[in-house]
Amino acid sequence: MIRSQGYPSRPAWRVAAADATGAVHVAKQMRYEDAWAVAPAYALHRDGSPVVVAVADGHGHARHFRSARGAELAVALAARRGVVAASDLETATDIGHVELTLRNVLAPAIVDAWREDVHHDIAERPVTLPELAAAGLSAAPTAEDLLYGYGTTLLVAVAAGAWLGFLQLGDGDLIVVAPDGSVGHPVPYDPRLDGLRTTSLCQPDALESVRFGVVDVRAQPIGAVLLATDGFGNAHANNDWESTFGTDLANLSAQRGVEWVVEHLPEWVRECASANGSGDDATAVLLMATGTTWQGNHADDLRMGSDVLVAASEPPAGSSGPQHAATSSPQHAAMTPAHHAATTPPNHAITPAVPPQSAPARHRRGP
Amino acid sequence: MAPYGTDPDDDTRVVLPGGGIAKRPMHFIIAADGSYSMNGEKMQALNFAIATMLPQLVEWERAQENVRVLVRAIKFDNQATWHIETPTPVADVRWTPLRCEPRALTHMGAAMRLMASVLTADRLERRALRPTLLLVTDGIATDDFEAGLAALLATPGGSMAMRIAVAIGPDARREQLAAFSDPGVEVLRADRADQIPDLLLAVSIAVGRMSEVRADDGALVAGLRTTTSERPWS
C-alpha cells in the first residue's frame, strides 16, 4: 500500500450494511442465520468516529439449533462492548496498547458476555423437546450441548481515532482496501478453517481462537473495510476475488462516489445470496473513510464493463425461490477440541455506557 | 467459467465488484478399476451403472440452488490415467465406455495419487463444496496403495472429501477400501454385476443427501443403507 496524500490522520467513517437470506435457506424455509450490528447507529446515515461494526454467521449444522439467536446476541454485545473499548482507543498513542486492549479486554469481555447472554436466553426461553430432537440431542442435554446450540462466528471492527482494530473468530472475510485499491488482510489466516468447519464462540477455548489485527491509518491509509460472512465471499467465482474487489471498489468510489457504493451494497449482497451465487445467507458491512482520495482509473472501468457484471434480471434471493427438497450448502459445525482447556478471563466489569443515541443498530429477523 | 451477465448488450445488468459470481463447484471424481479381472460382465455393468448414475446427478443438480457438479474420471489398471480429465459439468458428460486391457493389473495407489494431484490447495477452489470421490474395484491393489492413499489424505480436498468405495465381488480387499472410505461410511459391496447399477444409484442419492442443509454423515449412511440391499462388511 502507498501513502495517500491528503488522507486524514483521524478519519471519520460512513457505514453501509446489507444482508440477504440465501436462496438455499429460502428453498428450505429456513430463517436468516447471520446478524450484523453497527454502533452508533447514526453511522449508517452520516460520517462518524468512533464506529464499531460486527458481523456474525450462525452455524448451519443441525446441532446448532439456535445459531441465529447466537449470532444476534454476539453482534449486539460486540457492538456495545466495542464502543466502550473504542473510547479508550481513540486516545491511544501506540499500537501495543491498542492490541492489548483488543486481546485482553474486548475479546474476553465478548466471549464471557456471550456465554452469559446465552444462559439468560435459555432461562427466558427454555429449549424444547422438539428442538432437542431436531438437533439429535437427548432430553437431558448437558450445558455444553446447549451452548453449542448457539454456535456462531464473529467479526468485529473498531474504528477509533487513528486506529482500526479487528478481531475475528471463525470464517468470513475481513479485508481492508487502500485508496489505490490494494487489499490487505489485517487478521492472520487460520488453517483450521477448511470450509467445512469453523472456530466458534461456542467452543470451550473460544478466546484462544480469536484472531486480532491493528492498523494505524496514519502509516497505512485505509479507504474502506469490508466485513462479510462466508455467503458473500463464497459467491465469487475467482479464488482471489478480494484483490479484484479492492480494485473495483476503488474505481467505483472514484468514478461514481461513495454514496453510490453505499446505495448499491444491498444489491451486491442479494446477488451473492442468490442461486447464481453461494445460495447461502450473505451479510456485508462496509466502512468507508471519508476524505479518501480514491485512485481509480478509467482503463479498469472499461475492464469492469465486460468482466464484473451480473444479471439483475435474476430474481433476488428471498423473492421467489423454488421450493426444492434437496439443497446444498456447507455444513458448518463448530470445531470441538478434544481438550476442554476453558479459559476464565478476568472479569473486567465493563459497563456498556452506551448512551441511547448510540445504541447499536442491530439486525433482527423472524423465521 | 464466465460470470453471469457478461453480455455487453444486456442492459439489465448491475455492476458487481469482485470479478463475478457463480454457483459453487462440487467436484465428483470417479476412479474405476480397469484391470483385466473386470473384463466382461463386470465392466459392462459398471459402464451401464455410471451412465445411469450421471442423469440422476444431473437431476439432483437442477434441483439445487447453488451447486454446479463437475465430473472427472480415472481409469486404473497398469497405471492411472484420466478418462475425463477436465472438470466437466455433469449435464455435459457423455460417458465413453471403459475397456479392459489383457493382463492389466490394479494400480489403485496410482489412482489415489492422481486424485490427490487435483485436490491440493492450489488446485481446488476455496469456495468449492465438499468433493465426492467414488472408488470402484473388484480386486486388490497391485501397487503401493497405502502410499497413494496417504498422498490423497494429505491434500485438503482429499481429506475433506466424501469418499465412497464400491467393491465388486468377493475378491476386493475390505481393509484397503475401508481405509479409503469416509469414516462412518461402510464399504458398499455388489456380489453380482447386476447389483452395480443399484449401488451407484444409491451413491448418487447419497451425494445429494450429503449436501443437504442440516444433514450430516449419519443421514448419508442411513441413505446408503436404506436405498441399497448391500450387506456392509462386518
Coordinates of C-alpha atoms in Angstrom, one line a residue:
Chain A
M1 CA 0.0 0.0 0.0
I2 CA 1.1 3.5 -0.6
R3 CA 0.9 6.7 1.4
S4 CA -2.0 8.7 0.2
Q5 CA -1.7 12.5 0.1
G6 CA -4.4 14.3 1.9
Y7 CA -5.7 11.3 3.8
P8 CA -7.0 12.4 7.2
S9 CA -5.0 11.3 10.2
R10 CA -8.2 10.6 12.2
P11 CA -10.8 9.7 9.5
A12 CA -14.5 9.6 10.1
W13 CA -16.3 6.6 8.8
R14 CA -19.5 6.1 6.9
V15 CA -21.1 2.6 7.3
A16 CA -23.1 0.6 4.9
A17 CA -24.6 -2.7 5.8
A18 CA -26.7 -5.2 3.9
D19 CA -28.0 -8.7 4.2
A20 CA -29.9 -11.3 2.3
T21 CA -31.4 -14.7 3.0
G22 CA -29.6 -17.3 1.0
A23 CA -31.5 -19.0 -1.8
V24 CA -30.9 -22.3 -0.2
H25 CA -32.4 -21.1 3.1
V26 CA -35.4 -19.7 1.2
A27 CA -36.0 -23.0 -0.6
K28 CA -35.7 -24.9 2.7
Q29 CA -37.9 -22.4 4.5
M30 CA -35.1 -21.8 6.9
R31 CA -34.5 -18.4 8.6
Y32 CA -31.7 -16.0 8.0
E33 CA -28.9 -17.0 10.4
D34 CA -26.4 -14.2 10.0
A35 CA -26.6 -11.0 12.0
W36 CA -24.9 -7.6 12.0
A37 CA -24.7 -4.5 14.2
V38 CA -23.4 -1.0 14.0
A39 CA -22.7 1.4 16.9
P40 CA -23.5 4.2 17.0
A41 CA -26.5 3.6 14.7
Y42 CA -26.2 7.1 13.1
A43 CA -23.0 5.9 11.4
L44 CA -25.4 4.3 8.9
H45 CA -26.5 7.7 7.8
R46 CA -23.7 10.1 8.4
D47 CA -20.0 10.1 9.0
G48 CA -18.7 9.4 12.5
S49 CA -15.9 8.2 14.7
P50 CA -15.5 6.1 16.7
V51 CA -17.6 3.4 15.0
V52 CA -17.9 -0.3 15.8
V53 CA -19.3 -2.9 13.4
A54 CA -19.9 -6.6 14.0
V55 CA -21.0 -9.4 11.7
A56 CA -21.8 -13.0 12.7
D57 CA -22.8 -16.2 11.0
G58 CA -24.8 -18.7 13.0
H59 CA -23.6 -22.2 12.1
G60 CA -25.9 -24.1 9.7
H61 CA -25.5 -27.6 11.2
A62 CA -28.5 -29.1 12.9
R63 CA -26.6 -29.4 16.2
H64 CA -26.5 -25.6 16.3
F65 CA -30.3 -25.3 16.8
R66 CA -30.3 -21.7 18.0
S67 CA -27.4 -20.3 16.0
A68 CA -29.4 -17.4 14.6
R69 CA -30.1 -16.3 18.1
G70 CA -26.4 -16.8 19.0
A71 CA -25.4 -14.6 16.1
E72 CA -27.8 -11.9 17.2
L73 CA -26.5 -12.0 20.8
A74 CA -22.9 -11.9 19.5
V75 CA -23.2 -8.8 17.3
A76 CA -25.3 -6.9 19.9
L77 CA -22.8 -7.3 22.7
A78 CA -19.8 -6.9 20.4
A79 CA -21.2 -3.5 19.4
R80 CA -21.9 -2.4 22.9
R81 CA -18.5 -3.6 24.3
G82 CA -16.7 -2.3 21.3
V83 CA -18.0 1.2 21.9
V84 CA -16.5 1.1 25.3
A85 CA -13.2 -0.1 24.0
A86 CA -13.3 2.5 21.2
S87 CA -13.4 5.4 23.7
D88 CA -10.2 4.1 25.1
L89 CA -8.6 3.5 21.7
E90 CA -9.4 7.0 20.5
T91 CA -6.6 8.5 22.6
A92 CA -4.2 5.6 22.3
T93 CA -0.7 6.6 21.2
D94 CA 0.9 3.3 20.5
I95 CA -0.1 0.2 18.7
G96 CA 0.8 -2.1 21.6
H97 CA -1.8 -0.5 23.7
V98 CA -4.5 -1.0 21.0
E99 CA -3.5 -4.6 20.6
L100 CA -3.6 -5.3 24.3
T101 CA -7.0 -3.6 24.7
L102 CA -8.4 -5.9 21.9
R103 CA -6.7 -9.0 23.2
N104 CA -7.0 -8.6 27.0
V105 CA -10.2 -6.5 27.4
L106 CA -12.5 -6.6 24.4
A107 CA -12.2 -10.2 23.3
P108 CA -12.5 -11.7 26.9
A109 CA -15.5 -9.4 27.6
I110 CA -17.3 -10.5 24.4
V111 CA -16.6 -14.2 25.0
D112 CA -17.7 -14.1 28.6
A113 CA -20.7 -11.9 28.0
W114 CA -21.9 -14.0 25.1
R115 CA -21.9 -17.1 27.3
E116 CA -23.9 -15.2 30.0
D117 CA -26.3 -13.9 27.4
V118 CA -26.8 -17.5 26.1
H119 CA -27.6 -18.7 29.6
H120 CA -30.0 -15.9 30.1
D121 CA -31.7 -16.6 26.8
I122 CA -32.1 -20.3 27.7
A123 CA -33.6 -19.3 31.0
E124 CA -36.0 -17.0 29.4
R125 CA -36.9 -19.4 26.6
P126 CA -36.2 -22.9 27.7
V127 CA -35.1 -25.3 25.0
T128 CA -38.0 -27.5 23.9
L129 CA -38.1 -31.2 23.3
P130 CA -38.7 -30.8 19.6
E131 CA -35.7 -28.5 19.4
L132 CA -33.6 -31.1 21.1
A133 CA -34.9 -33.9 18.9
A134 CA -34.2 -31.9 15.7
A135 CA -30.7 -31.4 17.0
G136 CA -30.2 -35.0 17.7
L137 CA -29.8 -34.4 21.4
S138 CA -31.2 -36.3 24.3
A139 CA -34.0 -35.0 26.5
A140 CA -31.3 -34.2 29.2
P141 CA -28.7 -32.2 27.3
T142 CA -25.5 -31.0 29.0
A143 CA -24.8 -27.3 29.5
E144 CA -22.2 -27.7 26.8
D145 CA -24.7 -29.1 24.4
L146 CA -26.9 -26.1 24.9
L147 CA -24.1 -23.6 24.5
Y148 CA -23.1 -25.4 21.3
G149 CA -26.7 -24.9 20.1
Y150 CA -26.0 -21.1 19.8
G151 CA -22.7 -21.5 17.8
T152 CA -21.7 -18.6 15.7
T153 CA -18.7 -16.9 14.2
L154 CA -18.0 -13.2 14.9
L155 CA -16.1 -10.5 13.1
V156 CA -15.6 -7.1 14.7
A157 CA -14.0 -3.8 13.6
V158 CA -13.4 -0.9 15.8
A159 CA -12.6 2.4 14.1
A160 CA -11.3 5.0 16.6
G161 CA -9.0 7.9 16.1
A162 CA -6.1 6.8 14.0
W163 CA -6.7 3.1 14.7
L164 CA -8.5 0.3 13.1
G165 CA -8.8 -2.7 15.5
F166 CA -10.1 -6.1 14.4
L167 CA -11.0 -9.3 15.9
Q168 CA -12.3 -12.4 14.2
L169 CA -13.5 -15.8 15.4
G170 CA -14.3 -18.3 12.7
D171 CA -14.7 -17.9 9.0
G172 CA -15.8 -15.0 6.9
D173 CA -13.9 -12.2 5.2
L174 CA -12.3 -9.2 6.8
I175 CA -10.3 -7.1 4.4
V176 CA -9.0 -3.5 4.2
V177 CA -8.8 -1.6 0.9
A178 CA -6.3 1.2 0.4
P179 CA -7.1 4.3 -1.6
D180 CA -5.3 2.8 -4.6
G181 CA -7.4 -0.4 -4.4
S182 CA -4.8 -2.7 -3.0
V183 CA -6.2 -5.1 -0.4
G184 CA -4.8 -6.3 2.9
H185 CA -5.9 -9.0 5.3
P186 CA -5.3 -7.5 8.8
V187 CA -6.2 -10.6 10.7
P188 CA -3.9 -13.7 10.4
Y189 CA -5.1 -16.7 8.5
D190 CA -6.4 -19.7 10.5
P191 CA -5.5 -23.0 8.7
R192 CA -8.2 -24.8 10.7
L193 CA -10.9 -23.1 8.6
D194 CA -11.3 -25.8 5.9
G195 CA -14.6 -24.7 4.5
L196 CA -16.5 -27.4 6.4
R197 CA -15.7 -26.4 10.0
T198 CA -15.1 -23.2 11.7
T199 CA -13.9 -22.0 15.0
S200 CA -16.8 -20.6 17.1
L201 CA -17.9 -18.7 20.1
C202 CA -19.4 -21.9 21.5
Q203 CA -16.2 -23.8 21.8
P204 CA -14.6 -24.1 25.2
D205 CA -11.4 -22.4 24.1
A206 CA -13.1 -19.7 22.0
L207 CA -10.8 -17.0 23.4
E208 CA -7.7 -18.7 22.3
S209 CA -9.1 -19.0 18.8
V210 CA -9.8 -15.3 18.3
R211 CA -7.5 -13.6 15.8
F212 CA -6.5 -10.0 16.0
G213 CA -5.3 -7.2 13.8
V214 CA -4.5 -3.5 14.2
V215 CA -3.9 -0.9 11.5
D216 CA -2.5 2.6 12.1
V217 CA -4.1 4.6 9.4
R218 CA -1.6 7.4 9.7
A219 CA 1.1 4.9 8.4
Q220 CA -1.2 2.8 6.2
P221 CA -4.2 4.8 4.9
I222 CA -7.3 2.7 4.5
G223 CA -10.2 3.8 2.3
A224 CA -12.6 1.0 3.2
V225 CA -13.0 -2.0 5.4
L226 CA -15.2 -5.0 4.5
L227 CA -16.6 -7.5 6.9
A228 CA -18.6 -10.2 5.4
T229 CA -20.0 -13.7 6.2
D230 CA -18.8 -16.5 4.0
G231 CA -22.0 -16.4 2.0
F232 CA -20.6 -13.3 0.4
G233 CA -17.1 -14.5 -0.4
N234 CA -18.2 -18.0 -1.5
A235 CA -20.4 -16.4 -4.2
H236 CA -17.3 -15.0 -6.0
A237 CA -16.0 -17.2 -8.9
N238 CA -12.4 -16.2 -8.5
N239 CA -10.1 -17.6 -5.8
D240 CA -8.5 -14.2 -5.5
W241 CA -11.8 -12.2 -5.6
E242 CA -10.6 -9.9 -2.8
S243 CA -8.0 -8.3 -5.0
T244 CA -10.4 -7.7 -7.7
F245 CA -13.0 -6.4 -5.2
G246 CA -10.5 -3.8 -3.9
T247 CA -9.6 -2.6 -7.4
D248 CA -13.2 -2.4 -8.4
L249 CA -14.2 -0.7 -5.2
A250 CA -11.6 2.0 -5.7
N251 CA -12.7 2.5 -9.3
L252 CA -16.4 2.7 -8.4
S253 CA -15.7 5.1 -5.4
A254 CA -13.5 7.3 -7.6
Q255 CA -15.9 7.4 -10.5
R256 CA -19.3 7.1 -9.1
G257 CA -18.8 8.2 -5.5
V258 CA -19.0 6.7 -2.1
E259 CA -22.8 7.4 -1.9
W260 CA -23.3 5.2 -5.0
V261 CA -21.3 2.4 -3.4
V262 CA -23.3 2.7 -0.2
E263 CA -26.6 2.6 -2.1
H264 CA -25.6 -0.5 -4.2
L265 CA -24.2 -2.7 -1.4
P266 CA -27.6 -4.3 -0.8
E267 CA -27.9 -5.2 -4.5
W268 CA -24.4 -6.9 -4.4
V269 CA -25.3 -8.8 -1.3
R270 CA -28.6 -10.0 -2.8
E271 CA -26.8 -11.3 -5.8
C272 CA -24.3 -13.2 -3.7
A273 CA -27.0 -14.9 -1.7
S274 CA -29.0 -15.8 -4.8
A275 CA -29.0 -19.1 -6.7
N276 CA -26.4 -17.5 -9.1
G277 CA -24.0 -17.2 -6.2
S278 CA -23.4 -19.0 -2.9
G279 CA -27.1 -19.6 -2.2
D280 CA -26.1 -19.0 1.5
D281 CA -27.1 -16.2 3.8
A282 CA -24.9 -13.2 2.9
T283 CA -24.1 -10.3 5.0
A284 CA -21.6 -7.5 4.4
V285 CA -20.7 -4.3 6.2
L286 CA -18.6 -1.6 4.6
L287 CA -16.8 1.1 6.4
M288 CA -15.8 3.9 4.1
A289 CA -13.3 6.5 5.3
T290 CA -14.5 10.0 4.5
G291 CA -11.9 12.2 2.9
T292 CA -10.3 9.4 1.0
T293 CA -8.9 10.3 -2.4
W294 CA -9.7 7.2 -4.3
Q295 CA -7.3 6.3 -7.1
G296 CA -9.4 4.6 -9.7
N297 CA -8.6 4.7 -13.3
H298 CA -10.7 4.6 -16.5
A299 CA -9.0 1.6 -18.0
D300 CA -10.1 -0.6 -15.1
D301 CA -13.6 0.8 -15.5
L302 CA -13.7 -0.4 -19.1
R303 CA -12.4 -3.8 -18.0
M304 CA -15.2 -3.9 -15.5
G305 CA -17.7 -3.2 -18.2
S306 CA -17.0 -6.7 -19.7
D307 CA -16.0 -8.6 -16.7
V308 CA -17.7 -7.6 -13.5
L309 CA -21.3 -7.5 -14.2
V310 CA -24.1 -9.7 -13.1
A311 CA -27.6 -10.1 -14.4
A312 CA -30.0 -8.0 -12.5
S313 CA -32.9 -9.8 -14.1
E314 CA -32.4 -12.8 -11.8
P315 CA -34.9 -13.0 -9.0
P316 CA -33.4 -11.7 -5.8
A317 CA -32.8 -14.1 -3.0
G318 CA -35.9 -14.5 -0.9
S319 CA -38.3 -13.4 -3.6
S320 CA -39.3 -16.5 -5.5
G321 CA -37.0 -19.4 -4.7
P322 CA -38.5 -22.7 -5.9
Q323 CA -39.4 -25.0 -3.1
H324 CA -37.0 -27.7 -3.8
A325 CA -36.5 -30.5 -1.4
A326 CA -32.8 -31.1 -1.6
T327 CA -30.2 -28.3 -1.4
S328 CA -26.5 -28.0 -1.0
S329 CA -24.6 -25.9 1.4
P330 CA -21.5 -26.2 3.5
Q331 CA -22.4 -27.8 6.8
H332 CA -20.7 -25.6 9.2
A333 CA -20.1 -27.2 12.5
A334 CA -18.1 -25.7 15.2
M335 CA -14.8 -27.3 16.0
T336 CA -15.0 -29.3 19.2
P337 CA -11.5 -29.6 20.6
A338 CA -10.7 -32.8 22.4
H339 CA -9.5 -30.9 25.4
H340 CA -11.6 -28.5 27.4
A341 CA -9.0 -26.1 28.5
A342 CA -11.6 -23.4 29.3
T343 CA -10.1 -20.1 29.9
T344 CA -11.5 -18.0 32.6
P345 CA -10.6 -14.5 31.7
P346 CA -10.5 -11.8 34.4
N347 CA -13.7 -10.0 35.0
H348 CA -13.1 -6.6 33.6
A349 CA -16.6 -5.5 34.8
I350 CA -17.1 -3.4 31.7
T351 CA -20.2 -1.4 31.9
P352 CA -21.6 -0.7 28.5
A353 CA -22.1 3.0 29.0
V354 CA -23.8 3.4 25.7
P355 CA -26.0 6.5 25.6
P356 CA -29.4 6.0 24.0
Q357 CA -28.5 7.7 20.8
S358 CA -25.5 5.4 20.4
A359 CA -27.5 2.2 20.7
P360 CA -26.3 -0.2 18.1
A361 CA -28.3 -0.8 15.0
R362 CA -29.0 -4.4 15.3
H363 CA -30.4 -6.6 12.7
R364 CA -33.2 -9.0 13.7
R365 CA -35.3 -11.2 11.6
G366 CA -38.0 -13.6 12.3
P367 CA -38.0 -17.0 10.9
Chain B
M1 CA -16.4 -20.2 -16.1
A2 CA -17.9 -17.0 -17.4
P3 CA -19.5 -14.8 -14.8
Y4 CA -23.2 -14.1 -15.2
G5 CA -24.3 -11.2 -17.2
T6 CA -21.3 -10.8 -19.3
D7 CA -23.3 -10.0 -22.4
P8 CA -22.5 -6.3 -23.1
D9 CA -25.8 -5.8 -24.8
D10 CA -27.7 -6.8 -21.8
D11 CA -28.9 -3.6 -20.2
T12 CA -30.4 -5.3 -17.2
R13 CA -27.0 -5.8 -15.6
V14 CA -25.8 -4.4 -12.3
V15 CA -22.2 -3.7 -11.5
L16 CA -20.8 -6.2 -9.0
P17 CA -17.2 -5.7 -7.8
G18 CA -15.1 -8.8 -7.2
G19 CA -14.8 -10.5 -10.6
G20 CA -18.3 -12.0 -11.0
I21 CA -20.3 -14.6 -9.1
A22 CA -21.1 -18.2 -9.9
K23 CA -22.7 -21.3 -8.3
R24 CA -20.4 -23.2 -6.1
P25 CA -18.5 -26.1 -7.7
M26 CA -18.8 -29.6 -6.3
H27 CA -16.2 -32.0 -7.7
F28 CA -17.2 -35.6 -8.3
I29 CA -14.3 -37.9 -9.2
I30 CA -14.8 -41.5 -10.3
A31 CA -11.9 -43.9 -10.0
A32 CA -12.8 -47.1 -11.9
D33 CA -10.9 -50.4 -12.0
G34 CA -9.9 -51.3 -15.5
S35 CA -7.9 -54.4 -14.6
Y36 CA -8.4 -57.5 -16.6
S37 CA -10.4 -59.2 -13.9
M38 CA -13.2 -56.6 -14.6
N39 CA -13.4 -57.8 -18.2
G40 CA -16.7 -58.9 -19.5
E41 CA -19.9 -58.7 -17.5
K42 CA -18.5 -56.6 -14.6
M43 CA -17.1 -53.9 -16.9
Q44 CA -20.3 -53.8 -18.9
A45 CA -22.3 -53.4 -15.8
L46 CA -20.0 -50.7 -14.5
N47 CA -20.3 -48.7 -17.7
F48 CA -24.0 -49.1 -17.6
A49 CA -24.1 -48.1 -14.0
I50 CA -22.1 -44.9 -14.4
A51 CA -24.1 -43.9 -17.5
T52 CA -27.3 -44.5 -15.4
M53 CA -25.9 -42.6 -12.4
L54 CA -25.0 -39.4 -14.2
P55 CA -28.5 -38.4 -15.2
Q56 CA -29.5 -38.9 -11.6
L57 CA -26.8 -36.4 -10.6
V58 CA -28.0 -34.0 -13.3
E59 CA -31.5 -34.1 -11.9
W60 CA -30.2 -33.5 -8.4
E61 CA -28.1 -30.6 -9.5
R62 CA -31.0 -29.0 -11.2
A63 CA -33.0 -29.2 -8.0
Q64 CA -30.3 -27.2 -6.2
E65 CA -30.0 -23.5 -5.6
N66 CA -26.2 -23.2 -5.6
V67 CA -24.4 -26.2 -6.9
R68 CA -22.5 -27.0 -10.1
V69 CA -21.4 -30.6 -10.2
L70 CA -18.2 -31.1 -12.1
V71 CA -17.2 -34.6 -13.1
R72 CA -13.8 -36.2 -13.6
A73 CA -13.0 -39.9 -14.1
I74 CA -9.9 -42.0 -13.7
K75 CA -9.3 -45.5 -15.1
F76 CA -6.7 -47.5 -13.2
D77 CA -5.0 -50.7 -14.5
N78 CA -1.2 -50.9 -15.1
Q79 CA -1.3 -47.2 -14.4
A80 CA -3.8 -44.5 -13.6
T81 CA -5.0 -42.2 -16.4
W82 CA -7.6 -39.6 -16.8
H83 CA -10.7 -40.9 -18.6
I84 CA -12.3 -37.5 -18.1
E85 CA -9.5 -35.0 -17.2
T86 CA -11.3 -31.7 -17.5
P87 CA -13.8 -31.0 -14.7
T88 CA -17.0 -31.3 -16.8
P89 CA -20.4 -30.1 -15.9
V90 CA -22.3 -33.3 -15.2
A91 CA -25.0 -32.5 -17.7
D92 CA -22.4 -32.3 -20.4
V93 CA -20.7 -35.7 -19.6
R94 CA -21.2 -38.3 -22.4
W95 CA -19.8 -41.5 -20.9
T96 CA -17.4 -43.3 -23.1
P97 CA -17.3 -47.0 -22.0
L98 CA -14.2 -48.1 -20.3
R99 CA -12.4 -51.1 -21.7
C100 CA -10.1 -53.6 -20.1
E101 CA -6.6 -54.5 -21.4
P102 CA -5.4 -58.1 -21.4
R103 CA -3.4 -58.9 -18.3
A104 CA -3.9 -55.4 -16.8
L105 CA -3.2 -55.1 -13.1
T106 CA -4.8 -52.9 -10.4
H107 CA -2.7 -49.9 -9.7
M108 CA -5.1 -48.4 -7.2
G109 CA -2.4 -46.4 -5.4
A110 CA -1.7 -44.6 -8.6
A111 CA -5.3 -43.6 -8.8
M112 CA -5.2 -42.2 -5.3
R113 CA -2.2 -40.1 -6.3
L114 CA -3.9 -38.9 -9.5
M115 CA -6.9 -37.8 -7.5
A116 CA -4.6 -36.1 -5.0
S117 CA -3.0 -34.1 -7.8
V118 CA -6.2 -32.1 -8.3
L119 CA -7.3 -31.8 -4.7
T120 CA -4.4 -29.7 -3.5
A121 CA -5.0 -26.2 -2.0
D122 CA -3.8 -24.6 -5.2
R123 CA -6.0 -26.7 -7.5
L124 CA -9.2 -26.9 -5.5
E125 CA -11.3 -23.7 -5.4
R126 CA -11.6 -22.1 -2.0
R127 CA -15.3 -21.9 -2.4
A128 CA -15.7 -25.5 -3.6
L129 CA -18.2 -27.7 -1.8
R130 CA -17.0 -30.9 -0.3
P131 CA -15.8 -33.1 -3.1
T132 CA -17.0 -36.7 -3.6
L133 CA -14.6 -39.4 -4.6
L134 CA -16.0 -42.7 -5.8
L135 CA -13.8 -45.8 -6.0
V136 CA -15.0 -48.9 -7.8
T137 CA -12.9 -52.1 -7.9
D138 CA -13.1 -55.8 -7.8
G139 CA -9.6 -56.6 -6.7
I140 CA -6.6 -55.9 -4.6
A141 CA -4.2 -53.1 -5.3
T142 CA -1.1 -54.3 -7.0
D143 CA 1.0 -51.2 -6.3
D144 CA 1.7 -49.2 -3.2
F145 CA -1.9 -48.4 -2.2
E146 CA -1.0 -47.1 1.3
A147 CA 1.4 -44.5 -0.1
G148 CA -1.2 -43.4 -2.6
L149 CA -3.9 -43.1 0.0
A150 CA -1.6 -41.2 2.3
A151 CA -0.9 -38.8 -0.6
L152 CA -4.6 -38.3 -1.1
L153 CA -5.4 -37.8 2.5
A154 CA -2.6 -35.3 2.8
T155 CA -4.4 -32.9 0.4
P156 CA -7.1 -30.6 1.8
G157 CA -9.6 -31.8 -0.8
G158 CA -8.8 -35.4 -0.3
S159 CA -9.1 -35.3 3.5
M160 CA -12.4 -33.4 3.5
A161 CA -13.9 -35.3 0.6
M162 CA -16.8 -37.7 0.9
R163 CA -15.1 -40.9 -0.1
I164 CA -17.2 -43.8 -1.1
A165 CA -15.9 -47.3 -2.1
V166 CA -17.8 -49.9 -4.0
A167 CA -16.4 -53.5 -4.0
I168 CA -17.5 -55.8 -6.8
G169 CA -17.4 -59.4 -5.9
P170 CA -15.6 -61.2 -3.1
D171 CA -12.0 -60.6 -4.1
A172 CA -11.8 -56.9 -3.2
R173 CA -9.8 -56.3 -0.1
R174 CA -12.0 -54.8 2.6
E175 CA -9.2 -53.2 4.6
Q176 CA -8.0 -51.2 1.6
L177 CA -11.4 -50.0 0.7
A178 CA -12.4 -49.2 4.3
A179 CA -9.2 -47.2 4.7
F180 CA -10.2 -45.2 1.6
S181 CA -13.8 -44.7 2.7
D182 CA -15.1 -41.8 4.7
P183 CA -15.2 -42.7 8.4
G184 CA -18.7 -43.9 9.2
V185 CA -19.5 -44.9 5.7
E186 CA -19.5 -48.6 5.1
V187 CA -17.8 -50.1 2.0
L188 CA -20.6 -50.9 -0.4
R189 CA -20.5 -54.4 -1.9
A190 CA -22.0 -55.8 -5.1
D191 CA -21.9 -59.6 -5.1
R192 CA -23.1 -59.7 -8.6
A193 CA -22.5 -57.5 -11.6
D194 CA -26.2 -56.7 -11.9
Q195 CA -26.2 -55.1 -8.5
I196 CA -23.7 -52.4 -9.6
P197 CA -26.3 -50.0 -11.1
D198 CA -28.4 -50.0 -8.0
L199 CA -25.3 -49.3 -5.9
L200 CA -24.2 -46.3 -7.9
L201 CA -27.7 -45.0 -8.0
A202 CA -27.7 -45.1 -4.2
V203 CA -24.3 -43.3 -4.3
S204 CA -25.8 -40.5 -6.4
I205 CA -28.7 -40.2 -4.0
A206 CA -26.4 -40.2 -1.0
V207 CA -24.3 -37.4 -2.6
G208 CA -27.4 -35.3 -2.7
R209 CA -28.3 -36.1 0.9
M210 CA -24.7 -35.4 2.0
S211 CA -25.1 -31.8 0.8
E212 CA -28.5 -31.1 2.3
V213 CA -28.7 -28.3 4.7
R214 CA -28.7 -29.6 8.3
A215 CA -27.9 -33.1 7.2
D216 CA -24.8 -34.9 8.3
D217 CA -22.9 -38.0 7.7
G218 CA -25.4 -40.0 9.7
A219 CA -28.0 -39.2 7.1
L220 CA -25.7 -40.2 4.4
V221 CA -25.0 -43.6 5.9
A222 CA -28.7 -44.1 6.6
G223 CA -29.4 -43.2 3.0
L224 CA -27.0 -45.7 1.7
R225 CA -28.3 -48.4 3.9
T226 CA -32.0 -47.9 3.1
T227 CA -31.5 -47.3 -0.6
T228 CA -29.5 -50.4 -1.3
S229 CA -29.7 -54.0 -0.5
E230 CA -26.0 -54.3 0.0
R231 CA -24.5 -56.0 3.0
P232 CA -21.8 -54.0 4.5
W233 CA -18.8 -55.9 5.7
S234 CA -19.0 -56.5 9.4

